[in-house]
Tab-separated table of C-alpha atoms in Angstrom:
chain	number	residue	atom	x	y	z
A	1	UNK	CA	21.840	0.209	-11.880
A	2	UNK	CA	23.400	-2.786	-10.210
A	3	UNK	CA	22.995	-6.357	-11.383
A	4	UNK	CA	20.738	-7.684	-14.047
A	5	UNK	CA	17.021	-8.233	-14.168
A	6	UNK	CA	14.647	-11.034	-14.816
A	7	UNK	CA	11.076	-11.540	-15.899
A	8	UNK	CA	9.088	-13.932	-13.748
A	9	UNK	CA	7.615	-16.623	-15.980
A	10	UNK	CA	4.611	-18.764	-15.448
A	11	UNK	CA	4.934	-22.181	-13.890
A	12	UNK	CA	3.256	-24.452	-16.374
A	13	UNK	CA	1.405	-26.468	-13.760
A	14	UNK	CA	-1.029	-23.766	-12.660
A	15	UNK	CA	-4.344	-24.847	-11.231
A	16	UNK	CA	-7.484	-23.049	-12.295
A	17	UNK	CA	-10.572	-22.723	-10.170
A	18	UNK	CA	-14.193	-22.208	-11.128
A	19	UNK	CA	-15.992	-19.677	-8.990
A	20	UNK	CA	-18.824	-17.325	-9.703
A	21	UNK	CA	-16.381	-14.559	-8.770
A	22	UNK	CA	-12.619	-14.631	-9.010
A	23	UNK	CA	-12.133	-13.332	-5.466
A	24	UNK	CA	-11.863	-16.075	-2.886
A	25	UNK	CA	-10.393	-16.738	0.528
A	26	UNK	CA	-7.341	-18.772	-0.339
A	27	UNK	CA	-6.069	-19.580	3.159
A	28	UNK	CA	-5.850	-18.511	6.790
A	29	UNK	CA	-2.445	-17.883	8.365
A	30	UNK	CA	-2.114	-18.221	12.129
A	31	UNK	CA	0.121	-15.630	13.776
A	32	UNK	CA	0.613	-14.311	17.296
A	33	UNK	CA	-1.898	-12.281	19.275
A	34	UNK	CA	-3.704	-9.280	17.774
A	35	UNK	CA	-2.230	-8.785	14.287
A	36	UNK	CA	-2.335	-5.050	13.801
A	37	UNK	CA	-0.478	-3.738	10.720
A	38	UNK	CA	0.930	-5.251	7.527
A	39	UNK	CA	3.495	-4.357	4.886
A	40	UNK	CA	5.022	-6.044	1.848
A	41	UNK	CA	8.698	-6.507	0.927
A	42	UNK	CA	8.744	-6.494	-2.862
A	43	UNK	CA	12.411	-7.420	-3.179
A	44	UNK	CA	12.276	-10.613	-1.075
A	45	UNK	CA	8.569	-11.313	-1.557
A	46	UNK	CA	7.611	-11.315	2.135
A	47	UNK	CA	4.722	-10.011	4.211
A	48	UNK	CA	5.276	-8.549	7.686
A	49	UNK	CA	2.655	-8.431	10.435
A	50	UNK	CA	2.926	-6.668	13.792
A	51	UNK	CA	1.355	-8.668	16.621
A	52	UNK	CA	0.279	-5.923	18.974
A	53	UNK	CA	-0.350	-7.945	22.142
A	54	UNK	CA	2.454	-10.480	21.660
A	55	UNK	CA	5.207	-7.885	21.126
A	56	UNK	CA	6.399	-9.551	17.942
A	57	UNK	CA	6.472	-9.443	14.145
A	58	UNK	CA	5.475	-12.419	12.013
A	59	UNK	CA	7.237	-12.782	8.646
A	60	UNK	CA	5.322	-14.632	5.920
A	61	UNK	CA	6.662	-16.099	2.694
A	62	UNK	CA	4.669	-14.491	-0.130
A	63	UNK	CA	4.901	-17.623	-2.260
A	64	UNK	CA	3.836	-20.267	0.263
A	65	UNK	CA	1.859	-18.177	2.800
A	66	UNK	CA	3.867	-19.818	5.582
A	67	UNK	CA	5.233	-18.015	8.635
A	68	UNK	CA	9.004	-18.302	8.211
A	69	UNK	CA	10.135	-16.226	11.207
A	70	UNK	CA	8.842	-14.466	14.312
A	71	UNK	CA	10.864	-11.549	15.647
A	72	UNK	CA	10.459	-10.256	19.224
A	73	UNK	CA	10.010	-6.496	19.571
A	74	UNK	CA	9.427	-4.028	22.350
A	75	UNK	CA	5.938	-3.353	23.638
A	76	UNK	CA	3.050	-2.651	21.288
A	77	UNK	CA	4.541	-2.985	17.789
A	78	UNK	CA	2.278	-1.052	15.476
A	79	UNK	CA	3.128	0.852	12.289
A	80	UNK	CA	5.335	-0.612	9.552
A	81	UNK	CA	7.002	0.723	6.429
A	82	UNK	CA	9.396	-0.680	3.833
A	83	UNK	CA	12.628	0.868	2.538
A	84	UNK	CA	13.055	-0.439	-1.016
A	85	UNK	CA	16.524	1.005	-1.564
A	86	UNK	CA	18.000	-0.511	1.597
A	87	UNK	CA	15.672	-3.543	1.720
A	88	UNK	CA	14.723	-2.809	5.323
A	89	UNK	CA	11.529	-2.892	7.348
A	90	UNK	CA	10.852	-0.275	10.030
A	91	UNK	CA	8.548	-1.011	12.963
A	92	UNK	CA	7.267	1.426	15.557
A	93	UNK	CA	7.331	-0.002	19.090
A	94	UNK	CA	7.956	1.027	22.663
A	95	UNK	CA	10.354	-0.265	25.289
A	96	UNK	CA	8.464	-0.275	28.585
A	97	UNK	CA	5.293	0.621	26.711
A	98	UNK	CA	6.336	4.196	25.873
A	99	UNK	CA	6.365	3.790	22.059
A	100	UNK	CA	9.614	5.706	21.623
A	101	UNK	CA	11.671	3.484	19.342
A	102	UNK	CA	11.815	2.169	15.772
A	103	UNK	CA	13.058	-1.345	15.113
A	104	UNK	CA	14.915	-1.939	11.825
A	105	UNK	CA	14.848	-5.403	10.222
A	106	UNK	CA	17.036	-6.586	7.352
A	107	UNK	CA	14.721	-7.772	4.580
A	108	UNK	CA	17.057	-10.488	3.371
A	109	UNK	CA	18.140	-12.057	6.684
A	110	UNK	CA	15.108	-11.287	8.914
A	111	UNK	CA	17.528	-9.983	11.552
A	112	UNK	CA	17.134	-6.863	13.682
A	113	UNK	CA	19.948	-4.508	12.657
A	114	UNK	CA	19.058	-1.327	14.574
A	115	UNK	CA	16.730	0.155	17.191
A	116	UNK	CA	16.352	3.894	16.683
A	117	UNK	CA	15.249	6.156	19.569
A	118	UNK	CA	12.667	8.819	18.773
A	119	UNK	CA	10.244	11.202	20.447
A	120	UNK	CA	7.439	9.577	22.367
A	121	UNK	CA	4.043	8.722	20.937
A	122	UNK	CA	2.176	6.476	18.560
A	123	UNK	CA	1.768	7.516	14.932
A	124	UNK	CA	2.533	6.367	11.431
A	125	UNK	CA	5.681	5.649	9.437
A	126	UNK	CA	6.344	6.859	5.898
A	127	UNK	CA	9.140	6.176	3.420
A	128	UNK	CA	10.415	8.880	1.052
A	129	UNK	CA	12.000	7.083	-1.941
A	130	UNK	CA	13.304	10.311	-3.500
A	131	UNK	CA	15.695	10.978	-0.619
A	132	UNK	CA	15.841	7.551	1.076
A	133	UNK	CA	14.405	8.784	4.359
A	134	UNK	CA	11.891	7.434	6.864
A	135	UNK	CA	9.482	9.768	8.665
A	136	UNK	CA	7.744	8.946	11.949
A	137	UNK	CA	4.871	10.949	13.431
A	138	UNK	CA	5.073	11.208	17.229
A	139	UNK	CA	1.690	11.909	18.796
A	140	UNK	CA	2.712	12.747	22.383
A	141	UNK	CA	5.480	15.189	21.460
A	142	UNK	CA	3.734	16.603	18.389
A	143	UNK	CA	6.765	16.065	16.188
A	144	UNK	CA	8.146	14.139	13.222
A	145	UNK	CA	11.380	12.152	13.475
A	146	UNK	CA	13.395	12.045	10.242
A	147	UNK	CA	15.674	9.014	9.740
A	148	UNK	CA	18.396	8.541	7.151
A	149	UNK	CA	17.575	5.353	5.232
A	150	UNK	CA	21.229	4.463	4.705
A	151	UNK	CA	22.668	4.913	8.189
A	152	UNK	CA	19.424	4.401	10.157
A	153	UNK	CA	20.254	7.435	12.269
A	154	UNK	CA	18.021	10.355	13.263
A	155	UNK	CA	18.946	13.384	11.205
A	156	UNK	CA	16.244	15.787	12.371
A	157	UNK	CA	13.184	16.228	14.592
A	158	UNK	CA	10.525	18.612	13.277
A	159	UNK	CA	7.888	20.188	15.509
A	160	UNK	CA	4.439	20.032	13.952
A	161	UNK	CA	0.997	20.051	15.621
A	162	UNK	CA	-0.680	18.488	18.627
A	163	UNK	CA	-1.144	14.729	18.378
A	164	UNK	CA	0.721	14.274	15.085
A	165	UNK	CA	-0.706	11.125	13.585
A	166	UNK	CA	-1.107	10.146	9.911
A	167	UNK	CA	1.454	10.818	7.161
A	168	UNK	CA	1.302	10.808	3.360
A	169	UNK	CA	3.746	11.627	0.573
A	170	UNK	CA	3.485	13.946	-2.428
A	171	UNK	CA	5.805	12.429	-5.031
A	172	UNK	CA	5.429	15.319	-7.467
A	173	UNK	CA	6.661	18.043	-5.109
A	174	UNK	CA	8.572	15.846	-2.633
A	175	UNK	CA	6.467	16.914	0.335
A	176	UNK	CA	5.314	15.082	3.443
A	177	UNK	CA	1.934	15.807	5.020
A	178	UNK	CA	1.105	15.173	8.684
A	179	UNK	CA	-2.449	15.220	10.054
A	180	UNK	CA	-2.474	16.737	13.550
A	181	UNK	CA	-5.483	15.256	15.307
A	182	UNK	CA	-5.740	17.696	18.196
A	183	UNK	CA	-5.346	21.070	16.497
A	184	UNK	CA	-7.296	20.870	13.210
A	185	UNK	CA	-4.226	21.280	10.996
A	186	UNK	CA	-2.120	19.469	8.438
A	187	UNK	CA	1.616	20.199	8.541
A	188	UNK	CA	3.537	20.277	5.247
A	189	UNK	CA	7.217	19.253	5.284
A	190	UNK	CA	9.729	19.847	2.514
A	191	UNK	CA	11.261	16.471	1.636
A	192	UNK	CA	14.646	17.918	0.710
A	193	UNK	CA	15.399	20.253	3.601
A	194	UNK	CA	13.053	18.560	6.099
A	195	UNK	CA	11.640	21.881	7.219
A	196	UNK	CA	8.068	22.883	8.041
A	197	UNK	CA	6.924	24.959	5.062
A	198	UNK	CA	3.187	25.318	5.746
A	199	UNK	CA	0.444	24.698	8.288
A	200	UNK	CA	-2.912	24.134	6.608
A	201	UNK	CA	-6.131	24.655	8.574
A	202	UNK	CA	-8.635	21.885	7.873
A	203	UNK	CA	-11.620	20.444	9.793
A	204	UNK	CA	-11.919	18.970	13.280
A	205	UNK	CA	-9.715	15.964	14.132
A	206	UNK	CA	-7.883	15.432	10.815
A	207	UNK	CA	-7.041	11.758	10.651
A	208	UNK	CA	-6.959	10.080	7.230
A	209	UNK	CA	-4.794	11.292	4.330
A	210	UNK	CA	-4.327	10.178	0.718
A	211	UNK	CA	-2.495	11.697	-2.257
A	212	UNK	CA	-3.900	12.122	-5.761
A	213	UNK	CA	-0.903	12.201	-8.165
A	214	UNK	CA	-3.012	12.948	-11.231
A	215	UNK	CA	-4.277	16.279	-9.904
A	216	UNK	CA	-1.527	16.839	-7.304
A	217	UNK	CA	-3.932	17.084	-4.388
A	218	UNK	CA	-4.038	15.720	-0.852
A	219	UNK	CA	-7.351	14.606	0.656
A	220	UNK	CA	-7.804	14.834	4.428
A	221	UNK	CA	-10.656	13.120	6.275
A	222	UNK	CA	-11.772	15.163	9.287
A	223	UNK	CA	-12.848	12.462	11.688
A	224	UNK	CA	-14.853	14.524	14.151
A	225	UNK	CA	-17.081	16.098	11.534
A	226	UNK	CA	-18.554	15.240	8.127
A	227	UNK	CA	-15.981	16.573	5.708
A	228	UNK	CA	-12.933	15.868	3.575
A	229	UNK	CA	-10.580	18.794	2.962
A	230	UNK	CA	-8.820	18.990	-0.410
A	231	UNK	CA	-5.327	20.517	-0.275
A	232	UNK	CA	-3.470	21.753	-3.351
A	233	UNK	CA	-0.035	20.182	-3.667
A	234	UNK	CA	1.259	23.377	-5.263
A	235	UNK	CA	-0.144	26.106	-3.021
A	236	UNK	CA	-0.523	24.200	0.286
A	237	UNK	CA	-4.015	25.619	0.668
A	238	UNK	CA	-7.494	24.095	0.983
A	239	UNK	CA	-9.215	24.346	-2.391
A	240	UNK	CA	-12.409	22.411	-1.575
A	241	UNK	CA	-14.357	20.969	1.331
A	242	UNK	CA	-16.518	17.931	0.572
A	243	UNK	CA	-19.414	16.701	2.717
A	244	UNK	CA	-19.154	12.921	3.018
A	245	UNK	CA	-20.881	11.915	6.260
A	246	UNK	CA	-19.924	11.563	9.896
A	247	UNK	CA	-16.564	10.036	10.919
A	248	UNK	CA	-14.556	9.583	7.721
A	249	UNK	CA	-12.248	6.816	8.949
A	250	UNK	CA	-9.853	6.096	6.096
A	251	UNK	CA	-9.215	6.953	2.447
A	252	UNK	CA	-7.745	5.226	-0.599
A	253	UNK	CA	-7.080	6.304	-4.174
A	254	UNK	CA	-7.876	4.699	-7.537
A	255	UNK	CA	-5.585	6.254	-10.136
A	256	UNK	CA	-7.027	4.245	-13.017
A	257	UNK	CA	-10.359	6.044	-12.665
A	258	UNK	CA	-9.148	9.050	-10.616
A	259	UNK	CA	-11.419	8.386	-7.658
A	260	UNK	CA	-11.034	8.752	-3.908
A	261	UNK	CA	-12.885	6.375	-1.588
A	262	UNK	CA	-13.848	7.443	1.925
A	263	UNK	CA	-14.932	4.920	4.562
A	264	UNK	CA	-17.684	6.636	6.550
A	265	UNK	CA	-17.849	4.527	9.685
A	266	UNK	CA	-21.249	4.924	11.365
A	267	UNK	CA	-23.010	5.403	8.020
A	268	UNK	CA	-21.739	2.014	6.768
A	269	UNK	CA	-20.902	3.223	3.288
A	270	UNK	CA	-18.047	4.423	1.107
A	271	UNK	CA	-18.330	7.904	-0.326
A	272	UNK	CA	-16.751	8.069	-3.800
A	273	UNK	CA	-15.158	11.378	-4.816
A	274	UNK	CA	-14.426	12.259	-8.428
A	275	UNK	CA	-10.786	13.389	-8.493
A	276	UNK	CA	-11.437	15.875	-11.303
A	277	UNK	CA	-14.428	17.699	-9.850
A	278	UNK	CA	-13.930	16.960	-6.122
A	279	UNK	CA	-17.592	16.052	-5.837
A	280	UNK	CA	-19.403	12.957	-4.536
A	281	UNK	CA	-20.412	10.718	-7.425
A	282	UNK	CA	-21.603	7.644	-5.486
A	283	UNK	CA	-22.161	6.127	-2.079
A	284	UNK	CA	-21.542	2.399	-1.819
A	285	UNK	CA	-23.176	0.400	0.992
A	286	UNK	CA	-20.727	-1.911	2.755
A	287	UNK	CA	-20.671	-3.793	6.067
A	288	UNK	CA	-20.863	-2.355	9.565
A	289	UNK	CA	-18.130	0.055	10.638
A	290	UNK	CA	-15.864	0.157	7.594
A	291	UNK	CA	-12.358	0.476	9.003
A	292	UNK	CA	-9.636	-0.088	6.381
A	293	UNK	CA	-9.378	0.247	2.603
A	294	UNK	CA	-6.945	-0.876	-0.073
A	295	UNK	CA	-6.902	-0.363	-3.838
A	296	UNK	CA	-5.592	-3.136	-6.082
A	297	UNK	CA	-4.320	-1.650	-9.380
A	298	UNK	CA	-3.897	-5.067	-10.959
A	299	UNK	CA	-7.630	-5.815	-11.072
A	300	UNK	CA	-9.026	-2.312	-10.411
A	301	UNK	CA	-10.857	-3.379	-7.265
A	302	UNK	CA	-11.288	-1.818	-3.837
A	303	UNK	CA	-11.355	-3.909	-0.664
A	304	UNK	CA	-13.102	-2.615	2.445
A	305	UNK	CA	-12.601	-4.229	5.873
A	306	UNK	CA	-15.738	-3.921	7.986
A	307	UNK	CA	-14.777	-4.251	11.637
A	308	UNK	CA	-18.356	-4.341	12.932
A	309	UNK	CA	-19.629	-7.116	10.675
A	310	UNK	CA	-16.331	-9.057	10.402
A	311	UNK	CA	-16.395	-9.141	6.609
A	312	UNK	CA	-14.745	-7.653	3.534
A	313	UNK	CA	-16.569	-5.874	0.722
A	314	UNK	CA	-15.066	-6.135	-2.781
A	315	UNK	CA	-15.930	-3.247	-5.130
A	316	UNK	CA	-15.395	-2.735	-8.853
A	317	UNK	CA	-13.291	0.389	-9.404
A	318	UNK	CA	-14.878	1.244	-12.741
A	319	UNK	CA	-18.569	0.824	-11.912
A	320	UNK	CA	-18.614	1.403	-8.105
A	321	UNK	CA	-20.640	-1.801	-7.818
A	322	UNK	CA	-20.263	-4.252	-4.935
A	323	UNK	CA	-19.022	-7.497	-6.453
A	324	UNK	CA	-19.182	-9.679	-3.367
A	325	UNK	CA	-18.764	-9.881	0.395
A	326	UNK	CA	-16.164	-12.231	1.875
A	327	UNK	CA	-16.534	-13.489	5.429
A	328	UNK	CA	-13.337	-14.851	7.006
A	329	UNK	CA	-15.104	-15.424	10.342
A	330	UNK	CA	-15.508	-13.390	13.508
A	331	UNK	CA	-12.052	-11.922	13.320
A	332	UNK	CA	-12.442	-8.122	12.975
A	333	UNK	CA	-10.411	-7.271	9.868
A	334	UNK	CA	-8.477	-4.035	10.389
A	335	UNK	CA	-5.506	-3.773	7.963
A	336	UNK	CA	-4.450	-4.737	4.428
A	337	UNK	CA	-1.419	-5.186	2.225
A	338	UNK	CA	-1.035	-6.289	-1.404
A	339	UNK	CA	1.223	-9.013	-2.782
A	340	UNK	CA	1.313	-8.030	-6.481
A	341	UNK	CA	3.194	-11.090	-7.686
A	342	UNK	CA	0.410	-13.573	-6.874
A	343	UNK	CA	-2.233	-10.843	-6.682
A	344	UNK	CA	-3.038	-11.664	-3.066
A	345	UNK	CA	-4.595	-9.329	-0.529
A	346	UNK	CA	-3.546	-9.994	3.078
A	347	UNK	CA	-5.991	-9.005	5.828
A	348	UNK	CA	-4.979	-8.640	9.476
A	349	UNK	CA	-7.772	-9.924	11.739
A	350	UNK	CA	-7.194	-8.080	14.979
A	351	UNK	CA	-9.732	-9.511	17.370
A	352	UNK	CA	-12.009	-12.501	17.830
A	353	UNK	CA	-15.303	-12.782	19.601
A	354	UNK	CA	-14.837	-13.447	23.341
A	355	UNK	CA	-16.938	-16.572	22.906
A	356	UNK	CA	-14.546	-18.113	20.379
A	357	UNK	CA	-11.229	-19.866	20.995
A	358	UNK	CA	-8.331	-17.417	20.958
A	359	UNK	CA	-7.077	-17.190	17.384
A	360	UNK	CA	-5.014	-14.535	15.700
A	361	UNK	CA	-5.022	-14.799	11.944
A	362	UNK	CA	-4.317	-13.266	8.574
A	363	UNK	CA	-6.823	-13.985	5.815
A	364	UNK	CA	-5.478	-14.268	2.266
A	365	UNK	CA	-7.712	-13.208	-0.628
A	366	UNK	CA	-6.716	-14.377	-4.099
A	367	UNK	CA	-7.896	-13.016	-7.411
A	368	UNK	CA	-7.656	-16.146	-9.521
A	369	UNK	CA	-8.909	-14.622	-12.759
A	370	UNK	CA	-6.528	-11.677	-12.777
A	371	UNK	CA	-3.436	-13.732	-12.075
A	372	UNK	CA	-3.820	-17.150	-13.652
A	373	UNK	CA	-5.910	-16.069	-16.605
A	374	UNK	CA	-4.798	-12.545	-17.380
A	375	UNK	CA	-1.678	-11.536	-15.543
A	376	UNK	CA	0.559	-14.557	-15.991
A	377	UNK	CA	0.636	-14.889	-19.738
A	378	UNK	CA	4.042	-16.377	-20.541
A	379	UNK	CA	6.128	-13.622	-22.061
A	380	UNK	CA	8.002	-16.225	-24.104
A	381	UNK	CA	4.772	-16.667	-26.093
A	382	UNK	CA	5.116	-13.103	-27.249
A	383	UNK	CA	8.649	-13.619	-28.581
A	384	UNK	CA	10.464	-11.148	-26.303
A	385	UNK	CA	14.246	-10.941	-26.564
A	386	UNK	CA	16.121	-9.643	-23.533
A	387	UNK	CA	19.692	-8.365	-23.168
A	388	UNK	CA	22.111	-10.221	-21.007
A	389	UNK	CA	22.697	-8.874	-17.470
A	390	UNK	CA	25.764	-6.989	-18.655
A	391	UNK	CA	23.495	-4.421	-20.264
A	392	UNK	CA	20.425	-4.111	-18.013
A	393	UNK	CA	19.342	-0.658	-19.161
A	394	UNK	CA	17.193	-1.865	-22.070
A	395	UNK	CA	14.295	-4.210	-22.681
A	396	UNK	CA	13.956	-5.524	-26.219
A	397	UNK	CA	10.645	-6.162	-27.983
A	398	UNK	CA	9.583	-7.557	-31.349
A	399	UNK	CA	8.489	-5.125	-34.062
A	400	UNK	CA	4.738	-5.671	-33.565
A	401	UNK	CA	4.814	-3.939	-30.153
A	402	UNK	CA	3.311	-0.446	-30.341
A	403	UNK	CA	2.950	0.473	-26.657
A	404	UNK	CA	4.833	-0.337	-23.443
A	405	UNK	CA	3.933	0.842	-19.942
A	406	UNK	CA	5.660	0.156	-16.617
A	407	UNK	CA	3.677	0.600	-13.400
A	408	UNK	CA	4.683	0.464	-9.754
A	409	UNK	CA	3.000	-2.224	-7.558
A	410	UNK	CA	0.620	0.478	-6.316
A	411	UNK	CA	-0.504	1.281	-9.854
A	412	UNK	CA	1.472	4.467	-10.500
A	413	UNK	CA	2.583	4.841	-14.117
A	414	UNK	CA	6.392	4.950	-14.030
A	415	UNK	CA	7.314	4.934	-17.711
A	416	UNK	CA	5.675	4.567	-21.089
A	417	UNK	CA	6.726	4.527	-24.713
A	418	UNK	CA	6.333	2.784	-28.032
A	419	UNK	CA	8.609	0.010	-26.871
A	420	UNK	CA	11.301	0.532	-29.392
A	421	UNK	CA	13.864	2.830	-30.782
A	422	UNK	CA	14.893	0.195	-33.205
A	423	UNK	CA	13.061	-2.170	-30.810
A	424	UNK	CA	14.701	-0.908	-27.588
A	425	UNK	CA	12.967	0.411	-24.426
A	426	UNK	CA	15.185	2.014	-21.820
A	427	UNK	CA	14.715	1.136	-18.144
A	428	UNK	CA	17.820	2.999	-17.118
A	429	UNK	CA	17.307	4.647	-13.721
A	430	UNK	CA	14.556	2.376	-12.427
A	431	UNK	CA	15.261	1.173	-8.893
A	432	UNK	CA	15.442	-2.484	-7.924
A	433	UNK	CA	12.059	-4.004	-7.188
A	434	UNK	CA	8.838	-5.424	-8.603
A	435	UNK	CA	6.995	-3.626	-11.388
A	436	UNK	CA	3.985	-4.349	-13.599
A	437	UNK	CA	4.799	-4.426	-17.319
A	438	UNK	CA	2.023	-3.896	-19.888
A	439	UNK	CA	2.723	-4.509	-23.573
A	440	UNK	CA	0.278	-3.841	-26.407
A	441	UNK	CA	0.066	-4.660	-30.098
A	442	UNK	CA	-2.614	-3.699	-32.577
A	443	UNK	CA	-4.942	-6.448	-31.384
A	444	UNK	CA	-3.588	-7.832	-28.080
A	445	UNK	CA	-2.456	-6.682	-24.669
A	446	UNK	CA	-0.271	-8.634	-22.259
A	447	UNK	CA	0.602	-7.913	-18.646
A	448	UNK	CA	3.489	-9.392	-16.727
A	449	UNK	CA	5.549	-8.821	-13.615
A	450	UNK	CA	8.951	-7.264	-14.158
A	451	UNK	CA	11.603	-7.700	-11.481
A	452	UNK	CA	14.594	-5.400	-11.709
A	453	UNK	CA	17.506	-6.456	-9.527
């Protein structure tokens, strides 16, 4: 591991707010026309937004919520993904409107460092951290472009199904899944050899995918019918088909409670699937035309963007209860990303009412209680002792610590232990980036951000 590490400490002059709920709309960020997709750079603490109709990317400082740069792209910038190892951002766009190129941006300098040609077609981008590769689904050609994350060069093009669209990653078996909208299949790619290893028959118009790491299953929403197909990560076969309602639009996963949430668009509800039994355990009413979902592992809440009612439903992950509805204005929320350091949710508002002045914005939702009250306890209070940067492979804890857990920003448990072997806890092998550190004694639990550099 290169360099040292540091623990972010609390600034003593925090302001606390009194609200009936901790969720609140902190600010509105003005960007260029039709913000479409978002992603977060955990190393440099930035948020990126593609502006679909302005052919640009807005870069936002995650601390101040200010736009610090705007980068011109080719036509119709859409999907984004982040390469943690190389600190790069990849953006799908199209010179002359053909959507056949991927722009590469340096996360530190905000400069374009490459423009990678690919097969034609819109689709999604996916990063494979195990092999430092980027995958791009190409709808028109029915293929996946594989890019080396170090050299930013195309190393392979894999033929999959008609109208290749959504991708997801199986971290346990190092597999990539591609939903092929036009031929009722999901293609399975081996992440080491980048070869097609299976074609799984699912329902009509497979569109949304999400991975369940606890049970090693992939869930596929079949948009043109009423079902979600459950695919075994081991056997690459459908092991269950779940009736959820017409037009399952998007999925997200709660690994604290092992639940899958399905936005069922015309029904205006979320179907909640138990990840152990693969059965519906609840339906949660939300706004009109639920479009996008995000799970926040820091506060165990689900956020649902309702494009028809221009609002956001906040749901408790443990109880499945609606906590509140936030209304940023007539702005059609369509995409999310999470800033785990300040516990902010960023919402891309794609479109305004024709009767309103032209505005293109990002709404910022802040969970005040989780950050200021619970998640920014000064670690110095707990008496931690850290090694100097010359020996970054260990964290040191006082004797009263009996449990330590390190989570990724998305809530995946990375490492756990008692916190000491004679008071030492190894972090050797963890990549640079932001993590969530949870420390427990017999009577107290503290959570803090851990930045490994």
